[in-house]
mmCIF file of C-alpha atoms and ligand atoms in Angstrom:
data_model
loop_
_atom_site.group_PDB
_atom_site.id
_atom_site.type_symbol
_atom_site.label_atom_id
_atom_site.label_comp_id
_atom_site.label_asym_id
_atom_site.label_seq_id
_atom_site.Cartn_x
_atom_site.Cartn_y
_atom_site.Cartn_z
ATOM 1 C CA MET A 202 17.343 31.056 -5.829
ATOM 2 C CA PRO A 203 19.444 32.651 -8.578
ATOM 3 C CA ALA A 204 17.928 35.580 -10.517
ATOM 4 C CA VAL A 205 17.603 33.203 -13.449
ATOM 5 C CA PRO A 206 17.265 29.560 -12.381
ATOM 6 C CA PHE A 207 18.141 26.788 -14.808
ATOM 7 C CA ASN A 208 14.622 25.372 -14.609
ATOM 8 C CA CYS A 209 11.444 26.344 -12.803
ATOM 9 C CA SER A 210 8.098 24.553 -12.986
ATOM 10 C CA SER A 211 4.945 26.539 -13.630
ATOM 11 C CA LEU A 212 1.207 26.076 -14.005
ATOM 12 C CA GLN A 213 -0.637 26.223 -17.314
ATOM 13 C CA GLY A 214 -3.890 27.156 -15.564
ATOM 14 C CA ASN A 215 -6.161 24.175 -14.951
ATOM 15 C CA GLU A 216 -3.894 22.020 -12.782
ATOM 16 C CA LEU A 217 -5.435 22.842 -9.392
ATOM 17 C CA ALA A 218 -9.025 22.743 -10.664
ATOM 18 C CA TYR A 219 -8.450 19.296 -12.143
ATOM 19 C CA ILE A 220 -6.820 18.042 -8.947
ATOM 20 C CA ARG A 221 -9.831 19.296 -6.983
ATOM 21 C CA GLU A 222 -12.087 17.536 -9.472
ATOM 22 C CA THR A 223 -10.391 14.161 -9.125
ATOM 23 C CA ILE A 224 -10.490 14.445 -5.318
ATOM 24 C CA ALA A 225 -14.176 15.401 -5.454
ATOM 25 C CA ILE A 226 -14.934 12.325 -7.551
ATOM 26 C CA GLY A 227 -13.286 10.387 -4.750
ATOM 27 C CA GLN A 228 -10.934 8.250 -6.818
ATOM 28 C CA ILE A 229 -7.310 9.220 -6.730
ATOM 29 C CA ALA A 230 -5.572 5.892 -7.333
ATOM 30 C CA GLY A 231 -4.457 5.098 -10.866
ATOM 31 C CA ASP A 232 -6.376 4.511 -14.075
ATOM 32 C CA GLN A 233 -9.151 6.931 -13.150
ATOM 33 C CA ALA A 234 -10.662 9.715 -15.234
ATOM 34 C CA PHE A 235 -7.592 11.920 -15.693
ATOM 35 C CA SER A 236 -5.199 9.047 -16.429
ATOM 36 C CA LYS A 237 -7.569 8.002 -19.191
ATOM 37 C CA LYS A 238 -7.758 11.553 -20.525
ATOM 38 C CA CYS A 239 -3.948 11.786 -20.628
ATOM 39 C CA GLN A 240 -3.703 8.463 -22.430
ATOM 40 C CA ALA A 241 -6.445 9.377 -24.918
ATOM 41 C CA LEU A 242 -4.723 12.691 -25.658
ATOM 42 C CA LEU A 243 -1.378 10.987 -26.299
ATOM 43 C CA GLU A 244 -2.985 8.248 -28.403
ATOM 44 C CA GLY A 245 -5.114 10.699 -30.385
ATOM 45 C CA THR A 246 -2.426 13.299 -30.984
ATOM 46 C CA LEU A 247 0.434 10.961 -31.795
ATOM 47 C CA GLY A 248 -1.653 8.203 -33.365
ATOM 48 C CA VAL A 249 -0.151 5.489 -31.155
ATOM 49 C CA PRO A 250 -2.233 2.355 -30.535
ATOM 50 C CA HIS A 251 -1.702 2.410 -26.750
ATOM 51 C CA ALA A 252 -0.299 4.908 -24.267
ATOM 52 C CA LEU A 253 -0.014 4.053 -20.569
ATOM 53 C CA VAL A 254 0.824 6.724 -18.003
ATOM 54 C CA THR A 255 3.396 5.539 -15.492
ATOM 55 C CA THR A 256 5.340 6.683 -12.464
ATOM 56 C CA SER A 257 8.399 7.783 -14.509
ATOM 57 C CA CYS A 258 10.354 7.386 -17.722
ATOM 58 C CA THR A 259 12.755 5.210 -15.730
ATOM 59 C CA HIS A 260 9.866 2.891 -14.846
ATOM 60 C CA SER A 261 8.626 2.908 -18.444
ATOM 61 C CA LEU A 262 12.108 1.753 -19.478
ATOM 62 C CA GLU A 263 11.942 -0.998 -16.843
ATOM 63 C CA MET A 264 8.592 -2.047 -18.296
ATOM 64 C CA ALA A 265 10.196 -2.164 -21.746
ATOM 65 C CA ALA A 266 12.947 -4.441 -20.428
ATOM 66 C CA LEU A 267 10.327 -6.773 -18.915
ATOM 67 C CA LEU A 268 8.239 -6.701 -22.113
ATOM 68 C CA LEU A 269 11.267 -7.642 -24.218
ATOM 69 C CA ASP A 270 11.933 -10.482 -21.792
ATOM 70 C CA ILE A 271 15.527 -9.375 -21.274
ATOM 71 C CA GLN A 272 17.569 -12.169 -19.675
ATOM 72 C CA PRO A 273 20.949 -12.210 -17.921
ATOM 73 C CA GLY A 274 23.686 -11.965 -20.546
ATOM 74 C CA ASP A 275 21.538 -10.249 -23.159
ATOM 75 C CA GLU A 276 23.005 -7.082 -24.619
ATOM 76 C CA VAL A 277 21.382 -3.722 -25.263
ATOM 77 C CA ILE A 278 22.997 -0.920 -27.238
ATOM 78 C CA VAL A 279 22.670 2.497 -25.600
ATOM 79 C CA PRO A 280 24.380 5.805 -26.299
ATOM 80 C CA SER A 281 27.095 6.579 -23.761
ATOM 81 C CA PHE A 282 25.784 10.156 -23.760
ATOM 82 C CA THR A 283 22.455 9.656 -21.976
ATOM 83 C CA PHE A 284 20.806 9.536 -18.587
ATOM 84 C CA VAL A 285 21.622 6.536 -16.376
ATOM 85 C CA SER A 286 18.114 5.057 -16.631
ATOM 86 C CA THR A 287 18.402 4.295 -20.353
ATOM 87 C CA ALA A 288 20.961 1.623 -19.435
ATOM 88 C CA ASN A 289 20.091 0.856 -15.805
ATOM 89 C CA ALA A 290 16.531 -0.298 -16.576
ATOM 90 C CA PHE A 291 17.967 -3.123 -18.689
ATOM 91 C CA VAL A 292 20.870 -3.875 -16.334
ATOM 92 C CA LEU A 293 18.233 -4.534 -13.630
ATOM 93 C CA ARG A 294 17.133 -7.523 -15.747
ATOM 94 C CA GLY A 295 20.722 -8.756 -16.031
ATOM 95 C CA ALA A 296 21.558 -7.210 -19.398
ATOM 96 C CA ARG A 297 24.987 -5.971 -20.375
ATOM 97 C CA PRO A 298 24.886 -2.411 -21.713
ATOM 98 C CA VAL A 299 26.950 -1.897 -24.846
ATOM 99 C CA PHE A 300 27.844 1.761 -25.074
ATOM 100 C CA CYS A 301 27.870 3.422 -28.483
ATOM 101 C CA ASP A 302 29.205 6.858 -29.325
ATOM 102 C CA VAL A 303 27.051 9.738 -30.555
ATOM 103 C CA ARG A 304 27.197 11.834 -33.722
ATOM 104 C CA PRO A 305 29.219 15.038 -33.396
ATOM 105 C CA ASP A 306 26.429 17.126 -34.981
ATOM 106 C CA THR A 307 23.154 16.102 -33.270
ATOM 107 C CA LEU A 308 24.732 14.280 -30.290
ATOM 108 C CA ASN A 309 22.391 11.370 -31.087
ATOM 109 C CA LEU A 310 23.305 7.673 -31.215
ATOM 110 C CA ASP A 311 25.697 7.328 -34.168
ATOM 111 C CA GLU A 312 23.865 4.945 -36.482
ATOM 112 C CA THR A 313 27.047 4.279 -38.470
ATOM 113 C CA LYS A 314 28.673 2.747 -35.362
ATOM 114 C CA LEU A 315 25.854 0.391 -34.437
ATOM 115 C CA GLU A 316 26.608 -2.547 -36.690
ATOM 116 C CA ALA A 317 30.083 -3.023 -35.191
ATOM 117 C CA ARG A 318 28.497 -3.379 -31.762
ATOM 118 C CA LEU A 319 25.988 -6.084 -32.661
ATOM 119 C CA THR A 320 26.495 -9.617 -31.356
ATOM 120 C CA PRO A 321 24.206 -12.663 -31.379
ATOM 121 C CA ARG A 322 23.115 -11.565 -27.863
ATOM 122 C CA THR A 323 21.954 -8.071 -28.864
ATOM 123 C CA LYS A 324 18.273 -7.742 -27.940
ATOM 124 C CA ALA A 325 17.526 -4.039 -28.176
ATOM 125 C CA ILE A 326 18.764 -0.667 -29.424
ATOM 126 C CA LEU A 327 17.864 2.454 -27.458
ATOM 127 C CA PRO A 328 17.955 5.649 -29.483
ATOM 128 C CA VAL A 329 17.667 8.770 -27.295
ATOM 129 C CA HIS A 330 16.424 11.824 -29.205
ATOM 130 C CA TYR A 331 18.848 14.229 -27.548
ATOM 131 C CA ALA A 332 17.445 17.711 -26.932
ATOM 132 C CA GLY A 333 14.326 16.565 -28.795
ATOM 133 C CA VAL A 334 16.034 16.201 -32.188
ATOM 134 C CA GLY A 335 15.283 12.886 -33.875
ATOM 135 C CA CYS A 336 17.892 10.144 -34.258
ATOM 136 C CA GLU A 337 18.424 8.706 -37.758
ATOM 137 C CA MET A 338 15.523 6.324 -37.256
ATOM 138 C CA ASP A 339 15.318 5.009 -40.836
ATOM 139 C CA ALA A 340 18.857 3.628 -40.603
ATOM 140 C CA ILE A 341 18.417 2.400 -37.012
ATOM 141 C CA ASN A 342 15.109 0.658 -37.745
ATOM 142 C CA ALA A 343 16.430 -0.923 -40.958
ATOM 143 C CA LEU A 344 19.442 -2.356 -39.124
ATOM 144 C CA ALA A 345 17.272 -3.584 -36.235
ATOM 145 C CA ALA A 346 14.794 -5.221 -38.616
ATOM 146 C CA ARG A 347 17.585 -6.998 -40.514
ATOM 147 C CA HIS A 348 18.837 -8.517 -37.263
ATOM 148 C CA GLY A 349 15.512 -9.082 -35.510
ATOM 149 C CA ILE A 350 16.317 -6.613 -32.719
ATOM 150 C CA ALA A 351 13.770 -4.435 -30.901
ATOM 151 C CA VAL A 352 14.006 -0.640 -30.962
ATOM 152 C CA VAL A 353 12.908 1.249 -27.838
ATOM 153 C CA GLU A 354 12.946 5.038 -28.156
ATOM 154 C CA ASP A 355 13.947 6.854 -24.987
ATOM 155 C CA ASN A 356 11.815 9.849 -25.925
ATOM 156 C CA ALA A 357 12.189 11.756 -22.655
ATOM 157 C CA HIS A 358 13.266 14.880 -24.579
ATOM 158 C CA GLY A 359 11.319 14.381 -27.768
ATOM 159 C CA LEU A 360 7.574 14.544 -27.098
ATOM 160 C CA PHE A 361 5.870 16.443 -29.954
ATOM 161 C CA GLY A 362 8.989 16.486 -32.113
ATOM 162 C CA LYS A 363 9.034 14.802 -35.531
ATOM 163 C CA TYR A 364 11.420 12.839 -37.715
ATOM 164 C CA ARG A 365 10.661 12.935 -41.437
ATOM 165 C CA GLY A 366 7.125 14.056 -40.642
ATOM 166 C CA ARG A 367 6.476 11.277 -38.103
ATOM 167 C CA TRP A 368 6.101 11.886 -34.380
ATOM 168 C CA LEU A 369 9.021 10.903 -32.187
ATOM 169 C CA GLY A 370 7.820 8.116 -29.911
ATOM 170 C CA THR A 371 5.980 6.355 -32.751
ATOM 171 C CA LEU A 372 9.067 4.978 -34.501
ATOM 172 C CA GLY A 373 10.179 2.108 -32.237
ATOM 173 C CA ALA A 374 8.248 -0.937 -31.021
ATOM 174 C CA LEU A 375 8.043 0.898 -27.693
ATOM 175 C CA ALA A 376 8.825 4.442 -26.576
ATOM 176 C CA THR A 377 9.190 5.997 -23.152
ATOM 177 C CA GLN A 378 8.222 9.511 -22.046
ATOM 178 C CA SER A 379 9.173 11.530 -18.997
ATOM 179 C CA PHE A 380 7.042 14.086 -17.206
ATOM 180 C CA HIS A 381 9.764 14.925 -14.701
ATOM 181 C CA GLU A 382 9.928 18.547 -13.567
ATOM 182 C CA THR A 383 12.774 19.271 -15.985
ATOM 183 C CA LYS A 384 10.848 18.203 -19.095
ATOM 184 C CA ASN A 385 8.655 20.347 -21.386
ATOM 185 C CA ILE A 386 5.443 18.881 -19.959
ATOM 186 C CA THR A 387 5.449 17.783 -16.349
ATOM 187 C CA CYS A 388 3.622 16.560 -13.286
ATOM 188 C CA GLY A 389 6.723 16.609 -11.068
ATOM 189 C CA GLU A 390 7.526 12.924 -11.422
ATOM 190 C CA GLY A 391 5.787 10.836 -14.059
ATOM 191 C CA GLY A 392 6.104 9.073 -17.354
ATOM 192 C CA ALA A 393 4.391 7.125 -20.107
ATOM 193 C CA LEU A 394 4.965 4.026 -22.152
ATOM 194 C CA LEU A 395 3.924 4.276 -25.806
ATOM 195 C CA ILE A 396 3.165 0.924 -27.378
ATOM 196 C CA ASN A 397 3.513 0.940 -31.155
ATOM 197 C CA ASP A 398 3.846 -2.826 -31.586
ATOM 198 C CA VAL A 399 0.469 -4.018 -30.343
ATOM 199 C CA ARG A 400 1.843 -7.459 -29.510
ATOM 200 C CA TYR A 401 3.144 -5.871 -26.306
ATOM 201 C CA ALA A 402 -0.163 -4.305 -25.243
ATOM 202 C CA GLY A 403 -1.604 -7.185 -23.204
ATOM 203 C CA ARG A 404 1.502 -7.874 -21.148
ATOM 204 C CA ALA A 405 2.201 -4.164 -20.687
ATOM 205 C CA GLU A 406 -0.944 -3.595 -18.638
ATOM 206 C CA ILE A 407 -0.170 -6.677 -16.537
ATOM 207 C CA ILE A 408 3.443 -5.664 -15.872
ATOM 208 C CA ARG A 409 2.250 -2.188 -14.907
ATOM 209 C CA GLU A 410 -0.299 -3.642 -12.443
ATOM 210 C CA LYS A 411 2.102 -5.642 -10.235
ATOM 211 C CA GLY A 412 1.984 -8.667 -12.539
ATOM 212 C CA THR A 413 -1.767 -9.064 -12.171
ATOM 213 C CA ASN A 414 -4.610 -9.043 -14.673
ATOM 214 C CA ARG A 415 -6.438 -6.370 -12.666
ATOM 215 C CA ALA A 416 -7.018 -4.225 -15.762
ATOM 216 C CA ARG A 417 -8.893 -7.092 -17.424
ATOM 217 C CA PHE A 418 -10.883 -7.612 -14.215
ATOM 218 C CA PHE A 419 -11.945 -3.933 -14.138
ATOM 219 C CA ARG A 420 -13.120 -4.248 -17.725
ATOM 220 C CA GLY A 421 -15.192 -7.300 -16.740
ATOM 221 C CA GLN A 422 -13.134 -9.645 -18.946
ATOM 222 C CA VAL A 423 -12.247 -12.000 -16.042
ATOM 223 C CA ASP A 424 -14.248 -12.558 -12.858
ATOM 224 C CA LYS A 425 -11.292 -12.305 -10.478
ATOM 225 C CA TYR A 426 -7.771 -11.051 -10.824
ATOM 226 C CA SER A 427 -4.585 -12.826 -9.869
ATOM 227 C CA TRP A 428 -0.832 -13.001 -10.319
ATOM 228 C CA VAL A 429 -0.119 -13.941 -13.936
ATOM 229 C CA ASP A 430 3.335 -12.510 -14.812
ATOM 230 C CA LEU A 431 6.267 -10.488 -13.493
ATOM 231 C CA GLY A 432 5.428 -6.890 -12.763
ATOM 232 C CA SER A 433 5.712 -3.978 -10.426
ATOM 233 C CA SER A 434 3.829 -0.850 -9.360
ATOM 234 C CA TYR A 435 4.084 1.486 -12.343
ATOM 235 C CA VAL A 436 0.630 3.131 -12.260
ATOM 236 C CA MET A 437 0.431 6.930 -11.953
ATOM 237 C CA SER A 438 -1.884 8.382 -9.273
ATOM 238 C CA ASP A 439 -4.842 10.267 -10.733
ATOM 239 C CA VAL A 440 -3.840 13.335 -8.676
ATOM 240 C CA LEU A 441 -0.686 13.575 -10.763
ATOM 241 C CA ALA A 442 -2.603 12.664 -13.917
ATOM 242 C CA ALA A 443 -4.939 15.600 -13.220
ATOM 243 C CA PHE A 444 -1.941 17.940 -13.039
ATOM 244 C CA LEU A 445 -0.449 16.307 -16.114
ATOM 245 C CA PHE A 446 -3.627 16.604 -18.159
ATOM 246 C CA ALA A 447 -3.718 20.367 -17.617
ATOM 247 C CA GLN A 448 -0.175 20.528 -19.010
ATOM 248 C CA LEU A 449 -0.781 18.105 -21.874
ATOM 249 C CA GLU A 450 -3.879 19.996 -22.995
ATOM 250 C CA ALA A 451 -1.726 23.107 -23.274
ATOM 251 C CA TRP A 452 0.977 21.417 -25.333
ATOM 252 C CA PRO A 453 0.664 23.631 -28.423
ATOM 253 C CA ALA A 454 1.126 26.782 -26.313
ATOM 254 C CA ILE A 455 3.995 25.248 -24.338
ATOM 255 C CA GLN A 456 5.799 24.174 -27.490
ATOM 256 C CA ALA A 457 5.215 27.554 -29.179
ATOM 257 C CA ARG A 458 6.645 29.416 -26.179
ATOM 258 C CA ARG A 459 9.670 27.100 -26.064
ATOM 259 C CA ARG A 460 10.227 27.527 -29.802
ATOM 260 C CA ASP A 461 10.369 31.311 -29.282
ATOM 261 C CA ILE A 462 12.866 30.963 -26.434
ATOM 262 C CA TRP A 463 15.026 28.553 -28.458
ATOM 263 C CA GLN A 464 14.996 30.658 -31.616
ATOM 264 C CA ASN A 465 15.764 33.804 -29.660
ATOM 265 C CA TYR A 466 18.855 32.192 -28.120
ATOM 266 C CA HIS A 467 19.887 30.767 -31.462
ATOM 267 C CA GLY A 468 19.564 34.019 -33.395
ATOM 268 C CA GLN A 469 20.990 36.383 -30.784
ATOM 269 C CA LEU A 470 24.004 34.221 -29.971
ATOM 270 C CA ALA A 471 24.933 33.313 -33.560
ATOM 271 C CA ASP A 472 27.531 36.036 -34.251
ATOM 272 C CA TRP A 473 29.067 35.730 -30.789
ATOM 273 C CA ALA A 474 29.308 31.929 -31.152
ATOM 274 C CA ARG A 475 31.014 32.186 -34.548
ATOM 275 C CA ALA A 476 33.532 34.732 -33.251
ATOM 276 C CA GLN A 477 34.294 32.727 -30.112
ATOM 277 C CA GLY A 478 34.608 29.290 -31.714
ATOM 278 C CA VAL A 479 31.469 28.100 -29.901
ATOM 279 C CA THR A 480 29.178 25.597 -31.657
ATOM 280 C CA GLN A 481 25.408 26.030 -31.614
ATOM 281 C CA PRO A 482 23.016 23.054 -31.883
ATOM 282 C CA THR A 483 22.514 21.312 -35.229
ATOM 283 C CA VAL A 484 18.965 20.458 -36.272
ATOM 284 C CA PRO A 485 18.808 18.561 -39.591
ATOM 285 C CA ALA A 486 16.188 19.822 -42.070
ATOM 286 C CA HIS A 487 14.222 16.561 -41.830
ATOM 287 C CA CYS A 488 13.800 16.904 -38.045
ATOM 288 C CA GLU A 489 11.190 19.084 -36.355
ATOM 289 C CA GLN A 490 12.694 19.376 -32.924
ATOM 290 C CA ALA A 491 10.756 19.304 -29.645
ATOM 291 C CA TRP A 492 12.388 22.492 -28.286
ATOM 292 C CA HIS A 493 13.576 20.716 -25.160
ATOM 293 C CA MET A 494 16.842 22.518 -24.418
ATOM 294 C CA TYR A 495 19.317 25.098 -25.616
ATOM 295 C CA TYR A 496 22.948 24.104 -25.389
ATOM 296 C CA LEU A 497 26.302 25.483 -26.499
ATOM 297 C CA LEU A 498 29.462 23.506 -27.211
ATOM 298 C CA LEU A 499 32.453 25.432 -25.884
ATOM 299 C CA PRO A 500 35.899 24.844 -27.403
ATOM 300 C CA SER A 501 37.295 23.262 -24.203
ATOM 301 C CA LEU A 502 36.508 22.161 -20.657
ATOM 302 C CA ALA A 503 38.321 25.254 -19.348
ATOM 303 C CA ALA A 504 36.160 27.528 -21.516
ATOM 304 C CA ARG A 505 33.003 25.736 -20.371
ATOM 305 C CA THR A 506 33.997 26.116 -16.707
ATOM 306 C CA ALA A 507 34.781 29.795 -17.274
ATOM 307 C CA LEU A 508 31.371 30.476 -18.853
ATOM 308 C CA LEU A 509 29.523 28.594 -16.062
ATOM 309 C CA THR A 510 31.394 30.708 -13.500
ATOM 310 C CA HIS A 511 30.827 33.934 -15.451
ATOM 311 C CA LEU A 512 27.061 33.276 -15.572
ATOM 312 C CA LYS A 513 26.885 32.208 -11.933
ATOM 313 C CA ALA A 514 28.513 35.487 -10.895
ATOM 314 C CA ARG A 515 25.620 37.249 -12.665
ATOM 315 C CA GLY A 516 22.944 35.196 -10.893
ATOM 316 C CA ILE A 517 22.358 32.830 -13.836
ATOM 317 C CA LEU A 518 22.381 29.094 -13.349
ATOM 318 C CA ALA A 519 23.656 27.296 -16.448
ATOM 319 C CA VAL A 520 24.560 23.612 -16.166
ATOM 320 C CA PHE A 521 26.523 20.870 -17.904
ATOM 321 C CA HIS A 522 24.925 17.554 -18.813
ATOM 322 C CA TYR A 523 25.606 13.805 -18.969
ATOM 323 C CA LEU A 524 28.916 12.310 -17.932
ATOM 324 C CA PRO A 525 30.013 9.461 -20.252
ATOM 325 C CA LEU A 526 28.213 6.354 -19.012
ATOM 326 C CA HIS A 527 30.968 4.005 -20.232
ATOM 327 C CA LEU A 528 33.412 5.708 -17.831
ATOM 328 C CA SER A 529 31.062 5.798 -14.806
ATOM 329 C CA ALA A 530 32.004 4.054 -11.548
ATOM 330 C CA TYR A 531 29.318 1.403 -12.026
ATOM 331 C CA ALA A 532 30.135 0.730 -15.691
ATOM 332 C CA ARG A 533 33.779 -0.079 -14.954
ATOM 333 C CA ARG A 534 32.759 -3.738 -14.599
ATOM 334 C CA TRP A 535 32.150 -3.821 -18.363
ATOM 335 C CA GLY A 536 35.627 -2.544 -19.121
ATOM 336 C CA GLY A 537 34.921 0.895 -20.570
ATOM 337 C CA ARG A 538 38.052 2.933 -21.326
ATOM 338 C CA PRO A 539 38.769 6.558 -22.157
ATOM 339 C CA GLY A 540 38.756 6.841 -25.938
ATOM 340 C CA ASP A 541 35.974 4.253 -26.460
ATOM 341 C CA CYS A 542 33.414 6.972 -27.219
ATOM 342 C CA PRO A 543 35.481 10.045 -28.131
ATOM 343 C CA VAL A 544 32.588 12.291 -29.171
ATOM 344 C CA THR A 545 30.700 11.581 -25.929
ATOM 345 C CA GLU A 546 33.856 12.280 -23.913
ATOM 346 C CA ARG A 547 34.475 15.628 -25.616
ATOM 347 C CA VAL A 548 30.843 16.777 -25.580
ATOM 348 C CA SER A 549 30.504 15.860 -21.928
ATOM 349 C CA ASP A 550 33.371 18.258 -21.144
ATOM 350 C CA CYS A 551 32.301 21.061 -23.461
ATOM 351 C CA LEU A 552 28.491 21.218 -23.407
ATOM 352 C CA LEU A 553 26.664 23.901 -21.439
ATOM 353 C CA ARG A 554 22.879 24.221 -21.144
ATOM 354 C CA LEU A 555 21.346 27.688 -20.753
ATOM 355 C CA PRO A 556 18.303 28.366 -18.542
ATOM 356 C CA PHE A 557 15.172 27.224 -20.391
ATOM 357 C CA PHE A 558 11.685 26.819 -18.923
ATOM 358 C CA ASN A 559 8.081 27.472 -19.932
ATOM 359 C CA SER A 560 7.588 30.513 -17.702
ATOM 360 C CA MET A 561 10.937 32.129 -18.529
ATOM 361 C CA THR A 562 10.313 35.842 -19.076
ATOM 362 C CA THR A 563 11.754 37.916 -21.917
ATOM 363 C CA ASP A 564 13.634 39.935 -19.266
ATOM 364 C CA GLN A 565 15.193 36.798 -17.846
ATOM 365 C CA GLN A 566 16.216 35.630 -21.284
ATOM 366 C CA ALA A 567 17.578 39.062 -22.198
ATOM 367 C CA LYS A 568 19.737 38.951 -19.058
ATOM 368 C CA VAL A 569 21.101 35.523 -19.991
ATOM 369 C CA ILE A 570 21.841 36.591 -23.559
ATOM 370 C CA ALA A 571 23.510 39.867 -22.502
ATOM 371 C CA SER A 572 25.666 37.973 -20.008
ATOM 372 C CA VAL A 573 26.745 35.386 -22.581
ATOM 373 C CA LEU A 574 27.593 38.127 -25.080
ATOM 374 C CA GLU A 575 29.907 39.726 -22.495
ATOM 375 C CA PHE A 576 31.901 36.529 -22.247
ATOM 376 C CA GLN A 577 35.123 35.970 -24.171
ATOM 377 C CA VAL A 578 36.504 32.469 -24.501
ATOM 378 C CA PRO A 579 39.890 32.584 -22.722
ATOM 379 C CA ALA A 580 42.823 32.340 -25.136
HETATM 380 C C1 PLP B 492 14.737 12.603 -17.762
HETATM 381 C C2 PLP B 492 15.257 11.428 -18.520
HETATM 382 C C3 PLP B 492 15.019 10.102 -18.100
HETATM 383 C C4 PLP B 492 14.388 9.770 -16.788
HETATM 384 O O1 PLP B 492 13.127 10.286 -16.628
HETATM 385 P P1 PLP B 492 12.366 10.077 -15.248
HETATM 386 O O2 PLP B 492 10.952 10.391 -15.627
HETATM 387 O O3 PLP B 492 12.949 11.072 -14.291
HETATM 388 O O4 PLP B 492 12.553 8.688 -14.804
HETATM 389 C C5 PLP B 492 15.436 9.075 -18.907
HETATM 390 N N1 PLP B 492 16.089 9.301 -20.059
HETATM 391 C C6 PLP B 492 16.359 10.548 -20.479
HETATM 392 C C7 PLP B 492 17.071 10.735 -21.783
HETATM 393 C C8 PLP B 492 15.979 11.650 -19.705
HETATM 394 O O5 PLP B 492 16.265 12.891 -20.114
#
C-alpha cells in the first residue's frame, strides 16, 4: 500500500456492535431493523417521502429505469462525464443514451445544451452532481417539466449537499445514492433509491422485491404474495445495513472532517495553482457541496501524467477520473465522435483527484500538499 492511498475505508465506531446486534436478533436478510433505521434516517434528515436501501447505486438506477417504464428506443440524456452505470442502467432496458457535455466550471451536465438533445423519444434526464456540487436543477427541472420528461438525480457524490438550500437527492422525481467504499458514507457495496414523486412508491417496493408484493404481505395488506410486476433482487442485507447505519448516524462528523480536508487542500494549493496554470474546483455560491472529492485541472494531459508520476514516486496515489462515455468501446454503436463533448474530452485528460478519505491524517495530507507544491508544470 502506498504511504498515502487514494482512498481507505474506516470505521466510525458502532459498525461491529450493530452487526453483532443484527446477528443476535437472528434476522440478517433485508428490510430488518437496521435497514429501517437507515431509511428512517434518510427520510427524516432529507425530508424525502420514501427511501429504500438497495444493493448499489447501479441497482437503484436500474430500478429507476424500470419505474419509468423505459422501452426499447426510448432516449435518456446523460452527461458524457459520468460513471458507466448512469447510462448502462437505462441501456439494459433498451434505451439509447444521448450524451451531453458538461459545464467547464462545475463539470456538471450543461443545462444550456439539453434542449438541443431533446427528441419526442426523450424519457429522462440524469443530472449527476459531480464531486457533490449541485447541477443547475432549476433550469433542468423547468425544461423537463415543459416537455413532460422525468428527472432522476444520480446523487452518488452528493449526499448531504444542497442546491439553493434544498438537499441534493430531493430535486428529481427519483434520486440514487451510493454507499460504495469510495463514497463519503459506505458499507462496502450498497445504495439507496430516494422517491420524491410518491406515485413511484408502490411499484418501487415491488421491483426491489423480485417483482413480488412481498412487502405488502409482510405488512399484512395481502394474505399471500405473488409475482405482480418486473423486478429483481435489490434488497440490502441487514448486516450491511447495520454497518451503514453506524456510518449514517455519524454523517455530521464525517462531513465536517471532509470539509476540513477539502478546505485545507483548497487554501494551501491556491497560490501554487495560480502560478502553475492549474484550475481548482468551482463551487457556485448557491451550492453547499457534499465534500466528496478534491480535484485539480492540469493544463494538459502531459502535465497531468507528470503530476501523477511525481506523486507516485513519493508514495502518494492520485488518480484520474471518468473517460468520456460517448467515446467508449461500447458507445461506438451510437456513433459518438471526438469533438461531440469537448469539455468532457478535455477534463477527462486533465483532471487529477488527490487522496481524500474520512480517516486521512493531517500528516498524510501535509505530505500530499508538500509534494504537490514541489511540482512544476513542465513548460
Ligand atoms: C459510484 C457511482 C455510481 C455507482 O455506484 P455503485 O454503488 O458502485 O453502483 C454511479 N454513479 C456515480 C456518479 C458514481 O460515482
